[in-house]
Coordinates of C-alpha atoms in Angstrom, one line a residue:
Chain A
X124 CA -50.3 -2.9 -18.2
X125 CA -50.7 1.1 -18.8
X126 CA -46.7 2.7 -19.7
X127 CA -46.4 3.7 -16.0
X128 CA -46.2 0.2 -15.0
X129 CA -43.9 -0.6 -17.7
X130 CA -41.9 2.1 -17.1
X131 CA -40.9 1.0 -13.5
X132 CA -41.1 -2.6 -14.2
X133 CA -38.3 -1.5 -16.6
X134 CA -36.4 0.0 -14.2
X135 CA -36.7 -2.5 -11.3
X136 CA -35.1 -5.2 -13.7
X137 CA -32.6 -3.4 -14.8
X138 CA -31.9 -2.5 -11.6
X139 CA -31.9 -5.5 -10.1
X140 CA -30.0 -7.3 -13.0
X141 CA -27.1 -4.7 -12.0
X142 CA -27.2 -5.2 -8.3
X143 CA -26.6 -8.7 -9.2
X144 CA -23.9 -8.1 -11.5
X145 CA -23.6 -8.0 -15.6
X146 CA -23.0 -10.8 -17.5
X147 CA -22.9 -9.4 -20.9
X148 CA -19.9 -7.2 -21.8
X149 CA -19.3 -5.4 -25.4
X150 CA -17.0 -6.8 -27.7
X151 CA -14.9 -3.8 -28.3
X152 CA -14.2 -4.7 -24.0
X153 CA -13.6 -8.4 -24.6
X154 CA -11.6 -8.2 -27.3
X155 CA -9.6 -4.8 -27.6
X156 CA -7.2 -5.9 -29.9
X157 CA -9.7 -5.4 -32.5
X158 CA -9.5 -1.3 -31.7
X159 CA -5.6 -1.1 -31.4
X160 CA -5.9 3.2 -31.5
X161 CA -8.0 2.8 -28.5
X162 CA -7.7 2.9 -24.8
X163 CA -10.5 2.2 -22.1
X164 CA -10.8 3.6 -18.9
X165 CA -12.6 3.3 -15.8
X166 CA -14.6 5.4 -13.3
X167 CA -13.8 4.6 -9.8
X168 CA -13.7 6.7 -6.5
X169 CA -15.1 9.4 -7.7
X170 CA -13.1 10.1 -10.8
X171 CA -14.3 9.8 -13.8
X172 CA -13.3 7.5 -16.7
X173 CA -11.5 10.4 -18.8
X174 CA -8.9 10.9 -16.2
X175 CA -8.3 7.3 -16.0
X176 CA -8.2 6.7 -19.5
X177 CA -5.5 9.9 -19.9
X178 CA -3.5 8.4 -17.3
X179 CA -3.1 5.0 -18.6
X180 CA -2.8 6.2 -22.3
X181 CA 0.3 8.0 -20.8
X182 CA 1.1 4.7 -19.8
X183 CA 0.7 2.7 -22.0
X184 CA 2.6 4.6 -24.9
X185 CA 5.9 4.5 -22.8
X186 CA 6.3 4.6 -18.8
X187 CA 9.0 3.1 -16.0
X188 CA 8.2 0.8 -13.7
X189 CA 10.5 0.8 -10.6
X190 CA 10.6 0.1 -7.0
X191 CA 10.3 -3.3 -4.9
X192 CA 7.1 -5.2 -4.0
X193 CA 7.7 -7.3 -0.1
X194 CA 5.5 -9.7 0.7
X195 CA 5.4 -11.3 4.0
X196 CA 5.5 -15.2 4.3
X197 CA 3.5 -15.3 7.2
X198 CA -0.2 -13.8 5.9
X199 CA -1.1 -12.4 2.9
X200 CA 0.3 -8.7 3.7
X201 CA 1.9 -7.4 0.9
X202 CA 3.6 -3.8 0.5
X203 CA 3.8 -2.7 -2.9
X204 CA 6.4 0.0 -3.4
X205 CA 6.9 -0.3 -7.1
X206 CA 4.9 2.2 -9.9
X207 CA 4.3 3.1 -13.3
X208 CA 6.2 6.3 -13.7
X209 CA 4.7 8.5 -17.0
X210 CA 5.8 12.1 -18.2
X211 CA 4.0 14.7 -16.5
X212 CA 4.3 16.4 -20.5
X213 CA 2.7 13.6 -22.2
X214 CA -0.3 14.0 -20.1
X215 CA -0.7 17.4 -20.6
X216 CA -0.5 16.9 -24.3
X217 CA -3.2 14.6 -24.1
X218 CA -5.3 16.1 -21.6
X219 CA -9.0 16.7 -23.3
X220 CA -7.7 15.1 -26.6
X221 CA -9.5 11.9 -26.0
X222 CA -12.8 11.4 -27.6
X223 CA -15.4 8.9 -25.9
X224 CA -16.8 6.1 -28.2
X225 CA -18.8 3.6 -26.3
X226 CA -19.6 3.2 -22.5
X227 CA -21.0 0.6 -20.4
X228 CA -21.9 0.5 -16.4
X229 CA -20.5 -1.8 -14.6
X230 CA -22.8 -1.0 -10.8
X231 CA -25.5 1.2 -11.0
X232 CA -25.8 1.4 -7.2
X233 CA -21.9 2.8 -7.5
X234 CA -22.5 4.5 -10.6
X235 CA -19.4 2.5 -12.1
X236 CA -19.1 2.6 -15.8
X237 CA -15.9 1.9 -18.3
X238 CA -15.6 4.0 -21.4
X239 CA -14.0 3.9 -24.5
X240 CA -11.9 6.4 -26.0
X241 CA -9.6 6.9 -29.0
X242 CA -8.2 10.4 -29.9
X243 CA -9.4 9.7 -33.5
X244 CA -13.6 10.3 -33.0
X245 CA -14.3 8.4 -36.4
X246 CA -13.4 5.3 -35.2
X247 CA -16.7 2.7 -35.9
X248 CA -17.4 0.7 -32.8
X249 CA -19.0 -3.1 -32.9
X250 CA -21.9 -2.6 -30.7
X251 CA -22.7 -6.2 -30.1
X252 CA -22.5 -7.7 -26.1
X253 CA -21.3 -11.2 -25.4
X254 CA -22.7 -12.7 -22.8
X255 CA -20.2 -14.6 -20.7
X256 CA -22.4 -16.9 -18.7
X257 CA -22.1 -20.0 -20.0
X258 CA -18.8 -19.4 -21.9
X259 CA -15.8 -21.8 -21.5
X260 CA -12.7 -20.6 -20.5
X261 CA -10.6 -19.3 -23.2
X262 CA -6.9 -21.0 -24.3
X263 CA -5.5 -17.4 -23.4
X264 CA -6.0 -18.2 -19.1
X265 CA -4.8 -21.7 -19.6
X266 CA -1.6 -20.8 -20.9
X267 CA -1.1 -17.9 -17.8
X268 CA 0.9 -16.6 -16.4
X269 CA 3.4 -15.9 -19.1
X270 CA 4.3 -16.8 -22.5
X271 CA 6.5 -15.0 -25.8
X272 CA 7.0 -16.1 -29.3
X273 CA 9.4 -14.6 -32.0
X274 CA 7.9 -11.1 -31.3
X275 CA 6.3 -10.8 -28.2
X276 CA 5.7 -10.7 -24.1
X277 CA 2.5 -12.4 -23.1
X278 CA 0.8 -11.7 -19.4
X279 CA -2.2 -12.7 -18.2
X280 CA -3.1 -10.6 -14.8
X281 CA -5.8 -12.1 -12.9
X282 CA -7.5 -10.9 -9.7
X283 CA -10.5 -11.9 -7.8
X284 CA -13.0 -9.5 -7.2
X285 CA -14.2 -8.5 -3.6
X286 CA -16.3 -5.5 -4.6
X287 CA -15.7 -2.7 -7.2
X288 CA -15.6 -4.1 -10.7
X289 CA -13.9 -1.9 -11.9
X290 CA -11.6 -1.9 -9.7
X291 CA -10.8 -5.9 -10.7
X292 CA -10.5 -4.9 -14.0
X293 CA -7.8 -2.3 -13.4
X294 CA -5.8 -4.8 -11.4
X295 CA -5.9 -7.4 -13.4
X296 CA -4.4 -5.2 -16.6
X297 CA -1.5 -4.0 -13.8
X298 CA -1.2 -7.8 -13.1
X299 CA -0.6 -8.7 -16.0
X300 CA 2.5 -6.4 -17.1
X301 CA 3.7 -7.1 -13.4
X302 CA 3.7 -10.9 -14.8
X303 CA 6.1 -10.0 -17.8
X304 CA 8.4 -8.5 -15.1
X305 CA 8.4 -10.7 -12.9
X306 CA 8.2 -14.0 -15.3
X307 CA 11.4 -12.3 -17.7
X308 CA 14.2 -10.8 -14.6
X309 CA 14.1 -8.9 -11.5
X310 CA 16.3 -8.5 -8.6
X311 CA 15.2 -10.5 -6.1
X312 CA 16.0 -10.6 -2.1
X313 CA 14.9 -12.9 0.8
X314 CA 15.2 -11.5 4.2
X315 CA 15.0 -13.1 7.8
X316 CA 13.1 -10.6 10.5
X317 CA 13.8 -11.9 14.0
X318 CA 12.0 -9.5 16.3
X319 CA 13.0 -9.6 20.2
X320 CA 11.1 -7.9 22.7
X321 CA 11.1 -8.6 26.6
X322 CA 7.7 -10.4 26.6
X323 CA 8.2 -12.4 22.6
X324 CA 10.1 -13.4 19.8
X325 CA 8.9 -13.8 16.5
X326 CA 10.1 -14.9 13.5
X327 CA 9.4 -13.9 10.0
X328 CA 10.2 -14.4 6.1
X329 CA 9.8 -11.5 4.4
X330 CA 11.2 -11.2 0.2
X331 CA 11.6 -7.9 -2.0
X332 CA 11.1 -8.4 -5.8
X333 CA 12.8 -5.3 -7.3
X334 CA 11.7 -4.3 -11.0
X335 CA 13.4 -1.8 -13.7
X336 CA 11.2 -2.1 -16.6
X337 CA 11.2 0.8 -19.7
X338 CA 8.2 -0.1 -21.4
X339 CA 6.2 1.3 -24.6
X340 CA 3.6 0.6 -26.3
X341 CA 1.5 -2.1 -23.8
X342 CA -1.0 -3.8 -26.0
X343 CA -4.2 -5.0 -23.7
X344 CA -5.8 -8.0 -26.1
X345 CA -8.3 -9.7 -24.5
X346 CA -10.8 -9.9 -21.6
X347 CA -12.5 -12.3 -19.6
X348 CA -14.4 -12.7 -16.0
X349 CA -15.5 -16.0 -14.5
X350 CA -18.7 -15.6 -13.2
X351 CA -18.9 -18.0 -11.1
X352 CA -15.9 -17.3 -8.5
X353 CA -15.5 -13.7 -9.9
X354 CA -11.9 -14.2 -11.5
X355 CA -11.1 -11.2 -13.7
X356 CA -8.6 -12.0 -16.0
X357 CA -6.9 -9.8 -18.7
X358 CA -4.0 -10.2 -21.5
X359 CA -1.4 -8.0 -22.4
X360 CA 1.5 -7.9 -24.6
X361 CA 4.3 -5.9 -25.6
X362 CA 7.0 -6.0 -28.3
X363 CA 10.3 -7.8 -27.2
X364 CA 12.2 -4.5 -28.8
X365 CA 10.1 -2.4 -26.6
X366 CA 10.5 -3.8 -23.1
X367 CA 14.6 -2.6 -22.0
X368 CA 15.7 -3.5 -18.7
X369 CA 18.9 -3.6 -17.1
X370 CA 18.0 -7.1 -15.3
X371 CA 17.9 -8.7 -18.6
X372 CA 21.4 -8.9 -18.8
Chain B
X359 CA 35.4 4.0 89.4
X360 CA 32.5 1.7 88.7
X361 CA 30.3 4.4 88.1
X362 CA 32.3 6.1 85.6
X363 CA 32.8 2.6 83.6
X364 CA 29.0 2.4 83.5
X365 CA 28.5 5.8 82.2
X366 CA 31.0 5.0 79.9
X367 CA 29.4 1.7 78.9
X368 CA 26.4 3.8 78.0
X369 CA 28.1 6.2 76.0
X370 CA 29.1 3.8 73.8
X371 CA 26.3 2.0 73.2
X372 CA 24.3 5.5 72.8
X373 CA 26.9 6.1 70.3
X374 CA 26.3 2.4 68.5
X375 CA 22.5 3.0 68.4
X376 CA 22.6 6.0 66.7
X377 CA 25.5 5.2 64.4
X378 CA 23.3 2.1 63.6
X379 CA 19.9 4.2 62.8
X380 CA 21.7 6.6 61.1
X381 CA 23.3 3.4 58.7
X382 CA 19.9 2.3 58.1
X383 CA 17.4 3.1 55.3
X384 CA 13.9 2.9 55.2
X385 CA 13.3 2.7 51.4
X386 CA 9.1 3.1 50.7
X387 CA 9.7 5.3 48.2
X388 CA 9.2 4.1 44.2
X389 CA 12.0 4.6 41.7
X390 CA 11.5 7.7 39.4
X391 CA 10.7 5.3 36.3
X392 CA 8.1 3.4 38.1
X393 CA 6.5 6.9 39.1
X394 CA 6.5 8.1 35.5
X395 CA 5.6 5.2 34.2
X396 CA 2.5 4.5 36.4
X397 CA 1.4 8.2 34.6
X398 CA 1.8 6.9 31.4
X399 CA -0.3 3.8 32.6
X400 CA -3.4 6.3 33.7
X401 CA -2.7 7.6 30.3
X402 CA -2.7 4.3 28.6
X403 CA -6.0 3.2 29.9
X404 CA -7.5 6.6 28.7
X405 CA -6.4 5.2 25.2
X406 CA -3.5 7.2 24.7
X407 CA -0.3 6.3 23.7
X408 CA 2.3 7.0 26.6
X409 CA 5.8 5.5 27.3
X410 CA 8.5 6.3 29.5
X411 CA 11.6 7.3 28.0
X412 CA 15.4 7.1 30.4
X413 CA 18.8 8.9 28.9
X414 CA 22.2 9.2 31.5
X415 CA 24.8 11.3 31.0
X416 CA 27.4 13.7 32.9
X417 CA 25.5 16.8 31.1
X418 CA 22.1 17.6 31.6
X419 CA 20.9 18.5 27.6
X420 CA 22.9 15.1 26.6
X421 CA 20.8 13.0 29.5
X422 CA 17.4 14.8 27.6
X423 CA 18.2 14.0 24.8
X424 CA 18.9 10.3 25.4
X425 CA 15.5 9.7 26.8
X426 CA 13.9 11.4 24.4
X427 CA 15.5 9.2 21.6
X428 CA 14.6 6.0 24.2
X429 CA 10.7 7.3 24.3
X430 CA 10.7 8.0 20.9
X431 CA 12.3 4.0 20.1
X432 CA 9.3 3.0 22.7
X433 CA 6.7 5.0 21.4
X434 CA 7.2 3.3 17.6
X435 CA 6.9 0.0 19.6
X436 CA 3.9 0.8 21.1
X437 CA 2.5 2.6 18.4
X438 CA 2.9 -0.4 16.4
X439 CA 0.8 -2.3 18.6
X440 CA -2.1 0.1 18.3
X441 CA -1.7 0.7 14.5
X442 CA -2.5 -3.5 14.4
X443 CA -5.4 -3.0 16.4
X444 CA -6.8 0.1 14.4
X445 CA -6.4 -2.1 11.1
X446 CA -8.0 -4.8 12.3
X447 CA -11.2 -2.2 13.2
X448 CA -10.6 -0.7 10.3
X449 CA -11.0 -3.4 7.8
X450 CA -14.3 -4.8 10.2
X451 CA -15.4 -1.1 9.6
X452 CA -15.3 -0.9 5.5
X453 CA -16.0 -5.2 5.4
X454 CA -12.9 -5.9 3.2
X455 CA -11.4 -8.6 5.5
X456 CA -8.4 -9.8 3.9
X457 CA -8.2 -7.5 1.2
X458 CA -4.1 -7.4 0.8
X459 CA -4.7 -4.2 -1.7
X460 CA -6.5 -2.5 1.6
X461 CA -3.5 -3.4 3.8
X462 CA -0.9 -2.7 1.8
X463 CA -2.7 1.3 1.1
X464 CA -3.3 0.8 5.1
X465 CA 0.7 -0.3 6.1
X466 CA 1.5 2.7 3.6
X467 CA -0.8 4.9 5.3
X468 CA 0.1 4.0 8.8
X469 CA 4.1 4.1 8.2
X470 CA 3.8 7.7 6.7
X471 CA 1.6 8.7 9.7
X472 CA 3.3 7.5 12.2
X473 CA 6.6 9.1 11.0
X474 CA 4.6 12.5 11.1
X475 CA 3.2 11.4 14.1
X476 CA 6.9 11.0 16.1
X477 CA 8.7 13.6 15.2
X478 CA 5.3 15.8 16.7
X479 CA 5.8 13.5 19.3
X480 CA 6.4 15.9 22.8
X481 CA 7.4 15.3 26.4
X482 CA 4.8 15.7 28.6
X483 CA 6.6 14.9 32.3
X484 CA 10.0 14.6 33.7
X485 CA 11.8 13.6 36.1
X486 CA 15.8 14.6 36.7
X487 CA 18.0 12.4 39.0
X488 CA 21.6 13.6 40.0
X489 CA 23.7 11.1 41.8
X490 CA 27.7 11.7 42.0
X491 CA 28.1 13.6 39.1
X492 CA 25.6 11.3 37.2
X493 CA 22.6 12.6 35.8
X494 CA 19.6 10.3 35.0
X495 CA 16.3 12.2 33.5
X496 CA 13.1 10.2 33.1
X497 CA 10.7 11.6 30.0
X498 CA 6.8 10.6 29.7
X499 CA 6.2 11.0 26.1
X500 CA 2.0 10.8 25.1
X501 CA 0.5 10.7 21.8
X502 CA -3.4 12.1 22.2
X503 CA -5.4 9.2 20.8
X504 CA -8.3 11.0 19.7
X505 CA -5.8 12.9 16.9
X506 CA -3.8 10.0 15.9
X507 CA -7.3 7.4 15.4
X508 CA -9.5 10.0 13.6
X509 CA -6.4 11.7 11.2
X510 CA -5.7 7.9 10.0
X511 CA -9.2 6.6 10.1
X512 CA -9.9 9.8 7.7
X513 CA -6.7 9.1 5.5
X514 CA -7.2 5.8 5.3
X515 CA -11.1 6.4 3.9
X516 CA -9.3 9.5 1.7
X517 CA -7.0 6.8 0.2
X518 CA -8.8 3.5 -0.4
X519 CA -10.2 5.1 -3.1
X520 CA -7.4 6.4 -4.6
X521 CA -5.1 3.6 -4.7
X522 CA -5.8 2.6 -8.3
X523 CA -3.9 6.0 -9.2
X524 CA -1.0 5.9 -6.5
X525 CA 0.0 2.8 -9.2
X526 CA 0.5 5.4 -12.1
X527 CA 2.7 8.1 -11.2
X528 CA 3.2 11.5 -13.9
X529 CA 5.9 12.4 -11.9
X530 CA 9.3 14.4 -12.3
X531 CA 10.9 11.1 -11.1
X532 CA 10.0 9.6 -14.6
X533 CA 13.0 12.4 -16.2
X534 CA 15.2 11.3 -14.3
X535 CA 14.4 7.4 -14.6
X536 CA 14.0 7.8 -18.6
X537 CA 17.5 9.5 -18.7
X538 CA 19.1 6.5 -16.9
X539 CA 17.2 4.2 -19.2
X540 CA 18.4 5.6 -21.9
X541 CA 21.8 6.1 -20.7
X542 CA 21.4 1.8 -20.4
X543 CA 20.2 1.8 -24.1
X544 CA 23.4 3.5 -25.3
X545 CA 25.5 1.2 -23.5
X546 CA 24.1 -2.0 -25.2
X547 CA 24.5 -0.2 -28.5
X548 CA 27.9 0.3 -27.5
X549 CA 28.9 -3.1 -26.7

């Protein structure tokens, strides 16, 4: 076979191995305890992973969450009216100061990749993948949604993929510190919705969970996807001292 | 003598037949609301959004106004209606049936547009009805469907793929959240 026919023998598997979705992720991804000066970020819609990565380091190193999620009892509809509030100062202090270490793509078709940044460059990576197809599922999950010990908030956000990857990722690590609110106090209110017109009535449940978190320092620890059903599932925690709330009295 | 009694027997009853089609009214004509609202019908089947609006009052502006605050209530209704159909084409259109992340950015989306779209919101007919002092004025009021389907079709595409960053806010709000936070923190130390 001449180095033509190599060439785009090359490509087509690696193509098609990415249509189908990876398996193998790095390790510094699976496990980012390991690189606690480090913060990963995502490419999606168009924007590239250094703006996501800026954002959530804002985020990360102190933020507020506030607002109220509804759901509605009768379908799956949700309105999420709750965010992760970060100084407009802190990103502009960090803005350009983050250094890219390692990179992965997660859909070539998409071009989605996650990236790995630290605003210390010298930082040695592990470049080692784990390949996740025949793993077993970790303690971490089984233990989900929430935990603490002496020192520490535990949440495990999971979320089921329907298309972006990166996108599951990035809801998952927002599950997961929307578990330690949730799972420690919020405010929380059931309402009736009785709606009258001249041709029907209908009745609905509808509930608000309100949250007032100060946060700082989140700590994402570990990763993990089941292949199979295309669970994304990642753990966070944060320091008792530094979660303040005034629902927690 | 007996003619004059039958000329006067005619008189009367001349007088009685015309007294009695003068008491009587042929009614064929349709009420002012069913005329504006068979317009807003025509317009409906185009695939706009049109409702008929009704406000009473002893003024004039007052009676306007009240019908334009009635359309307006009407219109929201209706609008509702469409906005379930559009997010059911929607979500068929970008194949994430039963994506909740989709309809909560498209619920979002919807509610802010069709604030914007309501207060643009203009009459287009009306009718004014005096009756003893009473004044009744019937408003058509018409959204133009082409506008309202394309501007949310286009921000709905615009924000599916932002709402991973609609999550994380740098915002002013944060100041002012931080600084009751804090305010929170000192009164724990306190106690």
């Amino acid at each position: 076979m001449n180095m033509k026919n190599k060439m785009i023998l090359a490509i087509t598997l690696f193509t098609v191995v990415n249509l189908f979705g990876i398996s193998s992720y790095p390790v510094w991804f699976l496990y980012p305890s390991k690189y606690p000066n480090t913060i990963t970020g995502y490419s999606y819609g168009g924007y590239s992973p250094t703006v996501d990565a800026e954002r959530t380091y804002c985020v990360y190193n102190e933020c507020v969450a506030n607002g109220t999620l509804y759901t509605f009892q009768d379908s799956d509809k949700k309105n999420s009216e709750y965010f992760y509030y970060f100084s407009p100062k802190e990103l502009k202090r960090i803005k350009g100061k983050l250094h890219s270490l390692s990179s992965f793509m997660t859909n070539v078709i998409s071009s989605e990749y996650v990236k790995l940044f630290s605003t210390n460059k010298n930082i040695n990576v592990d470049s080692r993948y784990i390949d996740l197809k025949n793993s077993t599922i970790p303690k971490w999950i089984k233990k989900r949604p929430f935990w603490q010990d002496k020192q520490f908030y535990y949440g495990v956000g999971e979320y089921q993929s329907k298309g972006s990857e990166n996108d599951a990722w990035k809801t998952a690590e927002e599950q997961a510190i929307f578990e330690i609110m949730t799972n420690l106090a919020i405010n929380f209110y059931s309402v009736n919705i009785l709606d009258v017109t001249e041709k029907s009535e209908r009745y609905e449940k509808a509930t608000a969970t309100k949250v007032k978190y100060k946060f700082k320092n989140i700590q994402i620890q570990k990763r993990w996807i089941d292949l199979n059903k295309q669970y994304y599932y990642v753990l966070i925690r944060i320091k008792k001292n530094n979660v303040i709330s005034p629902y927690l009295n | 003598m007996k003619k004059v009694l039958i000329l006067l027997l005619l008189v009367v009853f001349g007088l009685i037949l015309l007294t009695g089609c003068g008491s009587k009214e042929v009614s064929g004509k349709k009420s002012p609301y069913m005329q504006m609202q068979k317009q807003a019908n025509q317009y409906n089947k185009a695939g706009a959004v049109a409702v008929v609006g009704q406000g009473e009052s002893s003024r004039e502006d007052i009676a306007r106004k009240k019908s334009h605050v009635d359309a307006r209530a009407n219109l929201a209704e209706a609008l509702n209606v469409k906005v379930q159909t559009l997010s059911k084409s929607f979500l068929e259109e970008v194949g994430t049936t039963g994506d909740t992340e989709i309809n909560e950015a498209f619920s979002r989306t919807t509610k802010t547009m069709a604030s914007s779209v309501l207060k643009g919101s203009l009459p287009e007919d009306e009718i004014m009805v005096e009756d003893e002092g009473k004044i009744t004025i019937y408003t058509l009021m018409v959204i133009n469907p082409s506008t309202f389907n394309q501007s949310l079709m286009d921000e709905m595409n615009k924000s599916k793929n932002k709402k991973l960053y609609e999550r994380f806010r740098s915002s002013q709000a944060y100041d002012e959240l931080n600084n009751e936070m804090e305010a929170y923190e000192e009164s724990q130390i306190e106690e």
